[in-house]
Coordinates of C-alpha atoms and ligand atoms in Angstrom, one line a residue:
Chain M
M24 CA 14.4 -5.5 21.6
F25 CA 16.1 -3.5 18.8
E26 CA 19.6 -3.8 20.1
Q27 CA 19.4 -7.5 19.9
T28 CA 19.0 -7.5 16.2
T29 CA 20.9 -4.6 14.9
T30 CA 24.5 -5.0 16.1
K31 CA 25.7 -6.6 12.9
R32 CA 24.5 -3.9 10.6
E33 CA 26.1 -0.9 12.1
T34 CA 28.3 -0.3 9.1
M35 CA 25.3 0.3 6.9
T36 CA 23.5 2.7 9.1
T37 CA 23.3 6.4 8.8
N38 CA 25.9 8.0 11.0
S39 CA 23.8 9.0 14.0
T40 CA 26.3 11.3 15.6
L41 CA 26.5 13.3 12.4
F42 CA 22.7 13.3 12.4
Q43 CA 22.6 14.6 16.0
R44 CA 25.2 17.3 15.1
T45 CA 23.2 18.4 12.1
K46 CA 20.1 18.5 14.1
V47 CA 21.7 20.9 16.5
R48 CA 23.0 23.0 13.6
V49 CA 19.7 22.9 11.9
T50 CA 17.7 24.1 14.8
D51 CA 20.3 26.9 15.2
T52 CA 20.5 28.1 11.6
V53 CA 17.4 26.9 9.8
Q54 CA 14.7 28.6 11.8
A55 CA 15.5 31.8 10.1
T56 CA 15.2 30.3 6.6
V57 CA 12.9 27.3 6.9
P58 CA 9.6 27.8 8.5
V59 CA 9.3 24.4 10.1
D60 CA 8.2 26.0 13.3
R61 CA 5.6 27.9 11.4
V62 CA 4.3 24.5 10.2
I63 CA 4.2 23.2 13.8
Q64 CA 2.5 26.4 15.0
S65 CA -0.1 26.1 12.3
V66 CA -0.8 22.5 13.2
A67 CA -1.3 23.5 16.8
L68 CA -3.6 26.3 15.7
T69 CA -5.6 24.1 13.4
L70 CA -6.1 21.6 16.2
K71 CA -7.2 24.3 18.6
A72 CA -9.5 25.9 16.1
K73 CA -11.1 22.6 15.3
R74 CA -11.6 21.9 19.0
L75 CA -13.1 25.3 19.6
A76 CA -15.4 25.0 16.6
G77 CA -16.6 21.7 18.0
M78 CA -15.3 19.9 14.9
M79 CA -13.3 17.4 16.9
K80 CA -15.8 15.4 18.8
A81 CA -13.1 13.5 20.5
L82 CA -14.7 10.2 19.8
R83 CA -14.2 7.3 22.2
F84 CA -15.3 3.8 21.5
E85 CA -16.3 1.1 23.9
E86 CA -16.4 -2.5 22.7
R87 CA -19.7 -4.3 22.9
P88 CA -20.7 -7.6 21.3
I89 CA -21.9 -7.0 17.7
P90 CA -25.0 -9.0 16.8
D91 CA -25.1 -11.2 13.8
P92 CA -26.0 -9.4 10.6
A93 CA -29.2 -11.4 10.1
D94 CA -30.5 -9.9 13.4
V95 CA -30.0 -6.3 12.4
P96 CA -32.4 -4.3 10.1
L97 CA -30.7 -3.5 6.9
E98 CA -31.0 0.3 7.3
E99 CA -29.3 0.1 10.7
I100 CA -26.2 -1.8 9.6
D101 CA -23.1 0.2 10.4
V102 CA -19.9 -1.3 9.1
S103 CA -17.8 1.6 10.5
N104 CA -17.9 0.0 13.9
P105 CA -14.1 -0.2 14.7
F106 CA -14.6 -3.6 16.4
M107 CA -16.1 -5.3 13.4
N108 CA -12.8 -6.9 12.4
R109 CA -11.8 -8.0 15.9
Q110 CA -15.2 -9.7 16.4
G111 CA -15.0 -11.5 13.0
Q112 CA -18.2 -9.7 11.9
W113 CA -17.0 -7.7 8.9
Y114 CA -17.2 -10.6 6.4
P115 CA -20.7 -11.8 7.3
Y116 CA -22.0 -8.2 7.3
F117 CA -20.4 -7.4 3.9
A118 CA -21.8 -10.7 2.5
R119 CA -25.2 -9.5 3.4
L120 CA -24.7 -6.0 2.0
R121 CA -23.3 -7.4 -1.3
E122 CA -26.5 -9.5 -1.7
E123 CA -29.2 -7.2 -0.4
A124 CA -27.9 -3.6 -0.6
P125 CA -24.7 -3.4 -2.6
V126 CA -24.8 0.5 -2.4
H127 CA -25.9 1.0 1.1
Y128 CA -26.7 4.2 3.1
Q129 CA -25.9 4.5 6.8
P130 CA -27.5 7.8 8.0
K131 CA -26.2 8.3 11.5
S132 CA -22.9 6.6 12.3
P133 CA -20.6 8.2 14.9
F134 CA -18.6 9.6 11.9
G135 CA -21.7 11.0 10.2
P136 CA -23.7 9.6 7.3
F137 CA -22.0 7.6 4.5
W138 CA -22.6 5.3 1.6
S139 CA -21.0 1.9 1.4
V140 CA -20.1 0.4 -2.0
T141 CA -19.4 -3.3 -1.5
R142 CA -19.3 -5.2 -4.8
Y143 CA -16.0 -5.6 -6.8
A144 CA -17.2 -4.0 -10.1
D145 CA -18.9 -1.1 -8.4
I146 CA -15.8 -0.3 -6.3
Q147 CA -13.7 -0.4 -9.4
A148 CA -16.1 2.0 -11.2
V149 CA -16.0 4.5 -8.3
D150 CA -12.2 4.3 -7.9
S151 CA -11.7 4.8 -11.6
N152 CA -13.9 7.9 -11.8
A153 CA -12.0 10.8 -10.2
E154 CA -14.1 13.3 -12.0
V155 CA -17.3 12.4 -10.1
F156 CA -15.8 10.9 -6.9
S157 CA -13.2 13.2 -5.3
A158 CA -10.5 12.0 -2.9
E159 CA -10.5 15.4 -1.3
P160 CA -10.3 16.5 1.4
Y161 CA -9.3 13.2 3.1
I162 CA -9.5 9.5 2.5
V163 CA -10.4 8.1 5.9
L164 CA -14.0 8.2 7.3
G165 CA -13.6 10.9 9.9
P166 CA -11.5 14.0 9.9
P167 CA -7.8 13.2 10.2
P168 CA -5.8 14.8 13.0
F169 CA -4.2 17.5 10.8
N170 CA -4.3 18.5 7.2
A171 CA -0.9 17.5 5.9
E172 CA -0.7 18.0 2.1
M173 CA -0.8 14.5 0.8
F174 CA -1.5 13.7 -2.8
I175 CA -3.5 10.6 -1.9
A176 CA -6.2 13.1 -0.9
M177 CA -5.8 15.4 -4.0
D178 CA -7.6 15.3 -7.3
P179 CA -5.9 15.6 -10.7
P180 CA -4.1 17.6 -11.9
K181 CA -2.5 18.6 -8.6
H182 CA -2.3 15.0 -7.6
D183 CA -0.4 14.0 -10.7
V184 CA 2.2 16.7 -10.4
Q185 CA 3.0 15.8 -6.8
R186 CA 3.0 12.0 -7.3
R187 CA 5.3 12.3 -10.3
A188 CA 7.8 14.2 -8.2
V189 CA 8.3 11.5 -5.7
Q190 CA 7.3 8.2 -7.3
G191 CA 10.8 7.5 -8.5
V192 CA 11.9 6.3 -5.1
V193 CA 9.6 3.3 -5.2
A194 CA 9.7 2.8 -9.0
P195 CA 10.9 -0.6 -10.0
K196 CA 14.2 0.7 -11.3
N197 CA 15.1 2.1 -7.9
L198 CA 13.8 -0.9 -6.1
K199 CA 16.3 -3.1 -8.0
E200 CA 19.0 -1.0 -6.5
M201 CA 17.6 -1.4 -3.0
E202 CA 16.7 -5.1 -3.2
S203 CA 20.0 -6.5 -1.8
L204 CA 20.0 -4.0 1.1
I205 CA 16.4 -4.9 2.0
R206 CA 17.2 -8.6 1.7
E207 CA 20.2 -8.3 4.1
R208 CA 18.0 -6.5 6.6
V209 CA 15.4 -9.2 6.4
Q210 CA 17.9 -12.0 6.8
D211 CA 19.3 -10.2 9.8
V212 CA 15.9 -10.1 11.5
L213 CA 15.1 -13.7 10.7
D214 CA 18.5 -15.0 11.9
N215 CA 17.9 -13.5 15.3
L216 CA 14.5 -15.0 16.0
P217 CA 14.1 -17.5 18.8
T218 CA 13.3 -21.1 17.8
D219 CA 13.0 -22.6 21.3
R220 CA 9.8 -20.7 22.3
P221 CA 6.9 -18.8 20.9
F222 CA 7.3 -15.0 20.4
D223 CA 5.2 -12.1 19.0
W224 CA 5.5 -12.1 15.3
V225 CA 4.0 -8.7 14.9
E226 CA 6.7 -7.0 17.1
R227 CA 9.7 -9.1 16.1
V228 CA 9.1 -9.6 12.4
S229 CA 6.4 -7.5 10.8
K230 CA 7.0 -4.2 12.6
E231 CA 10.8 -4.7 12.6
I232 CA 11.1 -5.4 8.9
T233 CA 8.7 -2.7 7.9
G234 CA 10.6 -0.1 10.1
R235 CA 13.8 -1.1 8.5
M236 CA 12.4 -0.8 5.1
L237 CA 11.0 2.7 5.7
A238 CA 14.4 3.7 7.2
T239 CA 16.1 2.4 4.1
L240 CA 13.6 4.3 1.9
L241 CA 14.2 7.6 3.6
D242 CA 17.8 6.9 4.7
F243 CA 16.5 7.8 8.2
P244 CA 18.9 7.1 11.1
F245 CA 18.7 3.4 11.5
E246 CA 18.7 3.3 15.3
E247 CA 15.9 5.8 15.4
R248 CA 13.6 3.9 13.0
H249 CA 11.1 3.0 15.6
K250 CA 10.1 6.6 15.5
L251 CA 8.8 6.2 12.0
T252 CA 6.6 3.4 13.2
Y253 CA 5.4 5.4 16.2
W254 CA 4.5 8.5 14.2
S255 CA 2.7 6.4 11.6
D256 CA 0.7 4.4 14.1
T257 CA -0.2 7.5 16.1
I258 CA -1.5 9.3 13.0
S259 CA -3.4 6.4 11.4
G260 CA -4.8 5.3 14.8
S261 CA -6.7 8.5 15.4
A262 CA -10.1 7.8 17.1
D263 CA -11.9 10.6 15.2
A264 CA -10.6 9.5 11.8
T265 CA -10.7 5.7 12.0
G266 CA -12.2 4.7 15.3
G267 CA -8.7 3.9 16.7
T268 CA -7.1 4.5 20.0
T269 CA -5.0 7.6 19.6
H270 CA -6.4 10.7 21.1
Q271 CA -5.7 14.3 20.4
D272 CA -3.2 14.9 23.3
E273 CA -0.8 12.3 21.8
L274 CA -1.1 13.7 18.3
F275 CA 0.4 17.1 18.7
P276 CA 3.8 16.0 20.2
A277 CA 4.1 13.3 17.5
A278 CA 3.4 15.9 14.8
V279 CA 6.0 18.3 16.2
D280 CA 8.6 15.5 16.5
L281 CA 7.9 14.3 13.0
A282 CA 8.2 17.8 11.5
R283 CA 11.5 18.5 13.3
N284 CA 13.0 15.2 12.4
F285 CA 12.1 15.2 8.8
T286 CA 13.4 18.8 8.4
A287 CA 16.6 17.8 10.0
L288 CA 16.8 14.8 7.7
W289 CA 16.7 17.0 4.7
H290 CA 19.5 19.3 6.0
D291 CA 21.6 16.4 7.2
K292 CA 21.4 14.9 3.7
A293 CA 22.2 18.2 2.0
A294 CA 25.3 18.6 4.3
R295 CA 26.5 15.0 3.7
R296 CA 26.1 15.4 -0.1
A297 CA 27.9 18.7 0.1
A298 CA 30.7 17.0 2.0
G299 CA 31.1 14.6 -0.9
E300 CA 29.1 11.6 0.2
P301 CA 28.0 9.6 -2.9
D302 CA 24.3 9.8 -3.7
G303 CA 22.1 7.0 -2.4
F304 CA 18.8 5.7 -3.7
D305 CA 16.7 7.2 -0.9
L306 CA 13.8 9.6 -1.2
I307 CA 15.6 12.7 0.1
T308 CA 18.5 12.2 -2.3
L309 CA 16.1 11.7 -5.1
M310 CA 14.3 14.9 -4.2
Q311 CA 17.5 16.9 -3.9
T312 CA 18.8 15.8 -7.2
S313 CA 15.6 16.4 -9.2
E314 CA 14.9 19.7 -10.8
D315 CA 11.3 19.7 -9.7
T316 CA 11.9 19.0 -6.0
K317 CA 15.3 20.2 -5.1
D318 CA 13.8 23.2 -3.3
L319 CA 10.9 21.3 -1.8
I320 CA 12.0 22.1 1.7
K321 CA 10.8 25.6 1.0
K322 CA 7.3 24.3 0.7
P323 CA 7.3 22.6 4.2
F324 CA 3.6 21.5 4.0
E325 CA 4.1 19.6 0.8
F326 CA 7.5 18.3 1.9
L327 CA 6.2 17.0 5.2
G328 CA 3.0 15.7 3.5
N329 CA 4.9 13.6 1.1
L330 CA 7.1 12.1 3.7
T331 CA 4.3 11.4 6.0
L332 CA 2.3 9.8 3.3
L333 CA 5.1 7.5 2.5
I334 CA 5.6 6.3 6.1
V335 CA 1.9 6.0 6.8
G336 CA 1.2 4.3 3.4
G337 CA 4.0 1.9 3.7
N338 CA 3.7 1.1 7.4
D339 CA 0.8 -1.0 8.7
T340 CA -0.1 -2.1 5.2
T341 CA 3.1 -4.1 4.7
R342 CA 3.3 -5.0 8.3
N343 CA -0.2 -6.6 8.4
S344 CA 0.5 -8.4 5.2
M345 CA 3.5 -10.0 6.8
T346 CA 1.4 -11.1 9.8
G347 CA -1.6 -12.0 7.6
G348 CA 0.4 -14.3 5.4
V349 CA 1.5 -16.5 8.3
L350 CA -2.0 -16.6 9.7
A351 CA -3.5 -17.5 6.3
L352 CA -1.0 -20.4 5.8
N353 CA -2.0 -21.6 9.3
R354 CA -5.7 -21.4 8.5
F355 CA -5.1 -23.3 5.2
P356 CA -2.3 -25.7 6.1
D357 CA -2.5 -27.5 2.7
E358 CA -1.4 -24.3 1.1
F359 CA 1.8 -24.3 3.1
E360 CA 2.6 -27.8 1.9
K361 CA 1.9 -26.6 -1.7
L362 CA 4.3 -23.7 -1.2
K363 CA 7.1 -25.8 0.2
A364 CA 6.7 -28.2 -2.8
D365 CA 6.9 -25.3 -5.2
P366 CA 8.5 -22.1 -4.0
K367 CA 8.0 -20.6 -7.5
L368 CA 4.5 -19.9 -6.3
I369 CA 5.8 -17.2 -4.0
P370 CA 5.1 -14.2 -6.3
N371 CA 1.5 -15.3 -6.9
M372 CA 1.1 -16.2 -3.2
V373 CA 2.1 -12.6 -2.3
S374 CA -0.8 -11.3 -4.4
E375 CA -3.1 -13.8 -2.7
I376 CA -1.9 -12.7 0.7
I377 CA -2.6 -9.1 -0.1
R378 CA -6.1 -10.0 -1.4
W379 CA -6.9 -12.2 1.6
Q380 CA -5.6 -9.7 4.1
T381 CA -6.8 -6.4 2.5
P382 CA -4.6 -4.2 4.8
L383 CA -6.7 -1.1 4.2
A384 CA -10.4 -1.8 4.4
Y385 CA -11.6 1.2 2.3
M386 CA -10.8 4.5 0.8
R387 CA -13.3 7.5 1.1
R388 CA -14.6 9.6 -1.7
V389 CA -17.0 12.6 -1.9
A390 CA -19.5 12.9 -4.8
K391 CA -18.7 16.1 -6.7
R392 CA -22.2 16.1 -8.2
D393 CA -25.6 14.3 -8.0
V394 CA -25.2 10.9 -9.5
H395 CA -27.3 7.7 -10.0
F396 CA -25.2 4.8 -9.0
G397 CA -26.0 1.1 -8.4
G398 CA -29.7 1.9 -8.3
Q399 CA -29.3 4.6 -5.7
F400 CA -29.3 8.4 -5.8
I401 CA -26.1 9.8 -4.4
R402 CA -26.1 13.5 -3.8
K403 CA -23.4 16.1 -4.3
G404 CA -21.3 16.2 -1.2
D405 CA -22.2 12.7 0.1
V406 CA -19.5 10.5 1.5
V407 CA -18.9 7.2 -0.3
L408 CA -16.7 4.4 1.1
M409 CA -15.2 1.9 -1.3
W410 CA -14.9 -1.2 0.8
Y411 CA -12.0 -3.1 -0.8
V412 CA -12.2 -5.6 2.1
S413 CA -15.6 -6.6 0.7
G414 CA -14.8 -6.4 -3.0
N415 CA -11.9 -8.8 -2.4
R416 CA -14.4 -11.4 -1.1
D417 CA -16.9 -10.9 -3.9
E418 CA -17.8 -14.3 -5.4
R419 CA -18.8 -12.5 -8.6
K420 CA -15.1 -11.9 -9.1
F421 CA -13.2 -14.5 -7.0
E422 CA -14.3 -18.2 -6.8
N423 CA -14.4 -19.5 -3.2
A424 CA -13.4 -16.0 -2.3
D425 CA -13.0 -16.6 1.5
D426 CA -10.4 -19.4 0.8
F427 CA -6.7 -18.7 0.7
I428 CA -5.4 -20.3 -2.5
I429 CA -1.8 -19.5 -3.2
D430 CA -2.0 -20.5 -6.9
R431 CA -5.3 -18.7 -7.5
K432 CA -5.4 -17.7 -11.1
N433 CA -6.7 -14.2 -10.8
A434 CA -5.0 -13.3 -7.5
R435 CA -3.4 -10.3 -9.1
N436 CA -6.8 -8.8 -9.8
H437 CA -7.3 -8.1 -6.0
M438 CA -8.3 -4.5 -5.2
S439 CA -6.1 -4.0 -2.1
F440 CA -4.0 -1.5 -3.9
G441 CA -7.1 0.4 -5.3
F442 CA -7.5 1.3 -8.9
G443 CA -7.3 4.5 -10.9
V444 CA -5.1 7.5 -10.5
H445 CA -4.5 6.8 -6.8
R446 CA -3.6 3.2 -7.3
C447 CA -1.0 2.4 -4.6
M448 CA 2.3 4.0 -5.5
G449 CA 4.2 1.5 -3.3
N450 CA 2.7 -1.6 -4.7
R451 CA 5.9 -2.9 -6.2
L452 CA 7.9 -2.2 -3.1
A453 CA 5.3 -4.0 -1.0
E454 CA 5.3 -7.0 -3.3
M455 CA 9.1 -7.1 -3.3
Q456 CA 9.3 -6.9 0.5
L457 CA 6.8 -9.8 0.9
R458 CA 8.5 -11.9 -1.8
I459 CA 11.9 -11.5 -0.1
L460 CA 10.4 -12.3 3.3
W461 CA 8.9 -15.6 2.1
E462 CA 12.0 -16.6 0.1
E463 CA 14.1 -16.1 3.3
L464 CA 11.5 -17.8 5.5
L465 CA 11.3 -20.9 3.3
E466 CA 15.1 -21.2 3.4
R467 CA 15.1 -21.3 7.2
F468 CA 12.0 -22.8 8.6
D469 CA 10.0 -26.0 8.3
R470 CA 7.0 -24.9 10.3
I471 CA 5.7 -21.5 11.2
E472 CA 3.0 -22.2 13.7
V473 CA 0.5 -19.7 15.1
I474 CA -0.1 -20.3 18.8
G475 CA -3.6 -19.3 20.0
E476 CA -5.4 -16.5 18.4
P477 CA -4.0 -13.2 17.2
S478 CA -5.2 -9.8 18.7
Y479 CA -6.8 -7.4 16.3
V480 CA -6.3 -3.7 15.9
Q481 CA -9.2 -1.4 16.8
S482 CA -10.0 0.5 13.6
N483 CA -12.5 0.7 10.8
F484 CA -9.7 1.4 8.3
V485 CA -6.6 -0.6 9.1
K486 CA -7.3 -4.3 9.0
G487 CA -4.5 -5.5 11.2
Y488 CA -3.0 -7.4 14.1
S489 CA -1.5 -6.1 17.3
D490 CA -0.1 -9.4 18.5
M491 CA 0.4 -12.9 17.2
Q492 CA 2.3 -15.6 18.9
V493 CA 4.4 -17.9 16.6
Q494 CA 6.6 -20.9 17.2
L495 CA 9.2 -21.6 14.6
T496 CA 10.7 -25.0 13.7
P497 CA 14.0 -24.6 11.8
K498 CA 14.8 -26.7 8.8
P499 CA 17.2 -29.6 9.4
V500 CA 20.5 -28.0 8.3
R501 CA 21.5 -30.4 5.4
E502 CA 18.2 -29.8 3.7
Q503 CA 18.8 -26.1 3.1
T504 CA 18.5 -25.3 -0.5
P505 CA 18.2 -21.8 -2.0
V506 CA 14.7 -21.1 -3.1
R507 CA 15.3 -17.6 -4.5
V508 CA 12.8 -17.0 -7.2
E509 CA 13.5 -14.9 -10.3
A510 CA 11.4 -11.8 -10.1
T511 CA 8.7 -11.6 -12.6
S512 CA 7.7 -8.1 -13.7
G513 CA 5.0 -8.4 -11.1
A514 CA 7.2 -8.7 -8.0
Chain J
M29 CA -5.9 -14.9 -38.8
G30 CA -2.5 -13.4 -38.2
T31 CA -0.1 -12.4 -35.5
I32 CA 1.0 -9.7 -33.1
T33 CA 4.5 -9.4 -31.9
F34 CA 5.3 -8.2 -28.3
V35 CA 8.9 -7.2 -27.9
E36 CA 10.3 -7.3 -24.4
H37 CA 12.5 -4.5 -23.2
D38 CA 15.6 -6.7 -23.7
G39 CA 14.6 -7.3 -27.3
T40 CA 13.1 -10.8 -26.9
P41 CA 10.1 -11.0 -29.4
H42 CA 6.9 -13.0 -28.6
Q43 CA 4.6 -13.8 -31.5
V44 CA 1.0 -14.3 -30.5
E45 CA -1.9 -15.6 -32.6
L46 CA -4.4 -12.8 -33.2
E47 CA -7.8 -13.5 -31.9
D48 CA -10.5 -11.2 -33.2
G49 CA -12.3 -9.2 -30.4
S50 CA -9.8 -10.0 -27.6
S51 CA -7.8 -7.1 -26.2
L52 CA -4.0 -7.1 -26.6
M53 CA -3.7 -7.4 -22.9
E54 CA -5.8 -10.6 -22.9
L55 CA -3.8 -12.0 -25.8
A56 CA -0.5 -11.3 -24.0
T57 CA -1.6 -12.6 -20.6
N58 CA -3.3 -15.7 -22.1
H59 CA -0.1 -16.6 -23.9
G60 CA 2.2 -15.9 -21.0
V61 CA 4.0 -13.0 -22.5
P62 CA 6.2 -11.8 -19.7
G63 CA 6.0 -8.1 -18.7
I64 CA 2.2 -7.5 -19.0
D65 CA 0.3 -8.0 -15.7
G66 CA -3.2 -6.7 -16.5
D67 CA -4.0 -6.3 -12.8
C68 CA -7.4 -4.6 -13.2
G69 CA -8.7 -7.1 -15.7
G70 CA -8.9 -4.6 -18.6
E71 CA -10.6 -1.6 -17.1
A72 CA -7.9 0.9 -17.8
S73 CA -7.5 1.5 -14.1
C74 CA -4.2 -0.2 -13.1
G75 CA -1.7 0.8 -15.8
T76 CA 0.1 -2.6 -15.8
C77 CA -0.5 -3.3 -19.4
H78 CA 1.5 -0.5 -20.8
V79 CA 2.8 -1.0 -24.4
I80 CA 4.6 1.3 -26.8
V81 CA 3.3 0.9 -30.4
D82 CA 5.9 0.6 -33.1
D83 CA 6.2 3.9 -35.1
A84 CA 5.2 2.2 -38.3
W85 CA 1.8 1.2 -36.7
I86 CA 0.7 4.2 -34.7
T87 CA -1.5 5.6 -37.4
T88 CA -3.3 2.3 -37.7
T89 CA -3.8 1.8 -33.9
G90 CA -4.3 5.5 -33.2
T91 CA -2.9 7.3 -30.2
R92 CA -4.1 6.9 -26.7
T93 CA -7.4 8.1 -25.3
D94 CA -7.8 10.4 -22.4
L95 CA -8.9 7.5 -20.3
E96 CA -5.6 5.8 -21.0
S97 CA -3.6 8.9 -20.5
Q98 CA -4.8 9.2 -16.9
M99 CA -3.0 6.0 -16.0
V100 CA -0.1 5.6 -18.4
E101 CA 1.3 9.1 -18.2
M102 CA 2.2 8.4 -14.6
S103 CA 4.9 6.0 -15.9
P104 CA 8.4 7.5 -16.3
E105 CA 8.6 5.4 -19.5
C106 CA 5.6 6.9 -21.1
G107 CA 6.2 8.2 -24.7
P108 CA 4.0 9.5 -27.5
N109 CA 3.2 6.0 -28.7
S110 CA 2.4 4.6 -25.2
R111 CA -1.0 2.8 -24.9
L112 CA -2.8 0.5 -22.6
A113 CA -2.9 -2.9 -24.2
C114 CA -6.3 -3.6 -22.6
Q115 CA -7.8 -0.7 -24.7
L116 CA -6.5 -2.1 -28.0
R117 CA -8.9 -4.6 -29.7
A118 CA -7.4 -7.2 -31.9
S119 CA -8.8 -7.2 -35.5
P120 CA -7.5 -8.3 -38.9
A121 CA -6.3 -4.8 -39.5
L122 CA -3.7 -5.3 -36.8
D123 CA -2.1 -8.4 -38.4
G124 CA 1.6 -8.0 -38.2
L125 CA 1.5 -5.3 -35.5
T126 CA 4.6 -4.9 -33.3
V127 CA 4.4 -3.4 -29.8
H128 CA 7.3 -2.8 -27.4
L129 CA 7.1 -3.4 -23.7
P130 CA 8.5 -0.9 -21.2
E131 CA 11.2 -2.1 -18.8
F132 CA 8.8 -2.0 -15.9
Q133 CA 5.1 -1.9 -15.4
M134 CA 3.8 0.5 -12.8
Ligands
HEM619 C1 0.4 -4.4 1.0 C2 0.8 -3.1 1.1 C3 0.0 -1.9 0.7 C4 -1.4 -1.8 0.5 C5 -2.4 -2.8 0.6 C6 -1.6 -0.4 0.1 C7 -2.8 0.1 -0.2 C8 -3.0 1.4 -0.8 C9 -4.3 1.9 -1.2 C10 -5.6 1.2 -1.1 C11 -4.1 3.1 -1.7 C12 -5.2 4.0 -2.3 C13 -5.6 3.5 -3.6 C14 -6.8 4.3 -4.2 O1 -7.3 5.3 -3.7 O2 -7.3 3.8 -5.2 C15 -2.7 3.4 -1.6 C16 -2.1 4.5 -2.1 C17 -0.8 4.9 -1.8 N1 0.2 4.0 -1.2 FE1 -0.1 2.1 -0.7 N2 -0.4 0.2 0.1 C18 0.6 -0.6 0.4 C19 2.0 -0.4 0.5 C20 2.5 0.8 0.3 C21 3.9 1.1 0.4 C22 5.0 0.2 0.9 C23 4.1 2.5 0.2 C24 5.3 3.4 0.1 C25 6.4 3.2 0.8 C26 2.8 3.0 -0.2 C27 2.5 4.3 -0.6 C28 1.3 4.7 -1.1 C29 1.2 6.1 -1.6 C30 2.2 7.2 -1.7 C31 -0.2 6.2 -2.1 C32 -0.9 7.3 -2.7 C33 -0.9 7.2 -4.2 C34 -1.7 8.2 -4.9 O3 -2.6 8.9 -4.4 O4 -1.4 8.4 -6.1 N3 1.9 2.0 -0.1 N4 -2.1 2.3 -1.1
FES620 S1 -5.2 -4.1 -17.6 FE1 -5.3 -2.5 -16.1 S2 -4.9 -0.8 -17.3 FE2 -5.0 -2.4 -18.8

C-alpha cells in the first residue's frame, strides 16, 4: 500500500541506505557511550517488576451491550467502559452526568476509583490549576506500559523547562518553513486515491498523511514511517492504560525497536550534519543546534520520552480528526454545501471538526490536596478525569452542541487541546495539517461520500475510527479553481 | 471614551474604541483585530491573546501577574512587557494605549 503512493517523492526522503549504514555503525560504537541498551533493559525490568508486584492486572475487555443511561443508577455509571464510543453511548451518558452529577464518583471501575468532571467551566478550572491538580505520574486512566519521561505528565517547573526545549519544532515560525513540504505530501496522497470504488479512508488518507507528517517532523526515514504509526498505536492502545487492545507481550518489542531507532536517528543526523548536510527544520536538528538540548542523547530517558510524546501526541489525534471531519460533513450534508460555496470557512471548520471529534476524550489529574470542588469533596490522591469529550458538548457553552456547524462563532473555544500549562503543543501543526487537507480536497473532489458505518476504536481515551469506507467523486476538470485560503494567525 | 491601538507584527495599526469594563482581548476579537485568538474565552488558560505593552505605557498597565506568566512565558516571543490581553481591563485610564502583537500566538 505504501509503495503505490510514494514513488514520486523519493528525492525528498531521507537517504535510507545511509540510515542503515549509520544504524550499523551506531550499534557498533555507541553502546559504549550511549546507554540505550540500559534504557531498554530498564524498561524490561520495570515491566517485570510491575508484573511480579501484581501492578499489571493485564486487563482484558469483552464487549457487551451497554444499557441506556436512564436505566443505570447514577452511582453505578462507569464512563471508562472502552466500548462506550463504539456503541454511541458516551454522549447520552455524559448528558446525564452534566445535568445530575457534574462532578461524579465511580468507586470501582476496572481501572480503580475515579472522579469525572463533565461541564465545560469545571474542566477548564481543573485544567488551569496545576497547583492543586497534578498531571503526574501519568495522564491516562490506568498505568501506562512504561514510564517514559514525558513532560505532558510533569508539573511545573520541570514541565516548563522540558517543553521549552522542544516546542520550537512545532512553533508557527518553523511550521511556515515546513508547510510546502507537508502540502506536497498531502497532494501526493490525494492524487493517488481511487475514484472508481470505495476505499478505507482511515488507512489510505488519515494514517498515511499523519505518518508522513510525523516523518517530516522528525526527518525519520520516509520509507520506514509506518513504524512511527505502529509504535504510537501500540503504546496508546494499551489495555491496562486505556482499555485498548494492545497487551504486554507486544509492548516490549515495540519499546526496544523505538529506542534503537530513535537513538540511531540522532546519530545519523549528527553524522550527516558533520558531513556538511545543510540543517533542516526537523526536531533532531533543532535539538542538536540548541544549547540546551545538544547533548540530550546523554539523557536517554528524556530524549526518548520527548520523541515518544511527539509521535503519540501527534498521531491518532490528527488522524481521527481527518476521518471525523469527513464523517461530520456526511452527517450534516448542508454544511458541505456551505463549505463548497465559501472555502474561506476552512480555518473555522477545522476548529469545529476538532471540537466535534474531540480526538482525546480526557486527561487525568491527581488531587495534590483535599479540595472542595463542584459541591463534592475530593481527597488528596484522588484521580480526576477531565472529560473534554463532554465539555465540548456542554450546552452551557455551545449552542446546539451536538450539531456540526462549520461557521460556529465560538468554535475556537473548544477544549480538545486542553487548557493551562499543558495546552497542546502541536495545536498549530494540527490546524495547519487539517487546513491543508481540506484545501486540497476541495480542489479535487465534488463529493466525499461515507459508505456504510465506520468502525470505532476500542478505548476510553482515544476517540477514533479503525475503518471508514469512502467513495470519491472528482470535480469536473474545467471547474478546478484554487481555493487556497490565506492563513489567519489561527491556522 | 477613547481608543486603544493594536499594532500588528508587520506594523499595521488597528484603532479600537475603548469600552469600559471589557478586556482588551474582547475588544480585539469583537473588532476583528487579526492576530488575537482568545481561544479560552478570557480565562488566562490558552495564551493566544499575547500582547506586548508599549514601553511608554507599562507603568500604567502594570506588569503581568503570576497567572499570566504561567502561560505567556512559554512563548519564544515573551518579553518583559508581555501580557495576556484578556487580563487587561479597559478603563478611561488606558485611553491612547498602544500594544504590540507578537508574530505568532501559541
Ligand atoms: C487535533 C489534534 C490534537 C489534539 C486534539 C491534541 C490534544 C492534546 C491534549 C488534550 C493535550 C493535553 C492538554 C492538557 O493537558 O491540558 C495535548 C498535549 C500535547 N500535545 Fe496534542 N493534540 C493534537 C495534536 C498534536 C500534535 C500534532 C502534536 C505534535 C506533533 C501534539 C503534541 C502534544 C504535546 C507535546 C503535548 C504536551 C504538552 C504539554 O504537556 O505541555 N499534539 N494534546
Ligand atoms: S484568551 Fe486565553 S489566555 Fe487570554
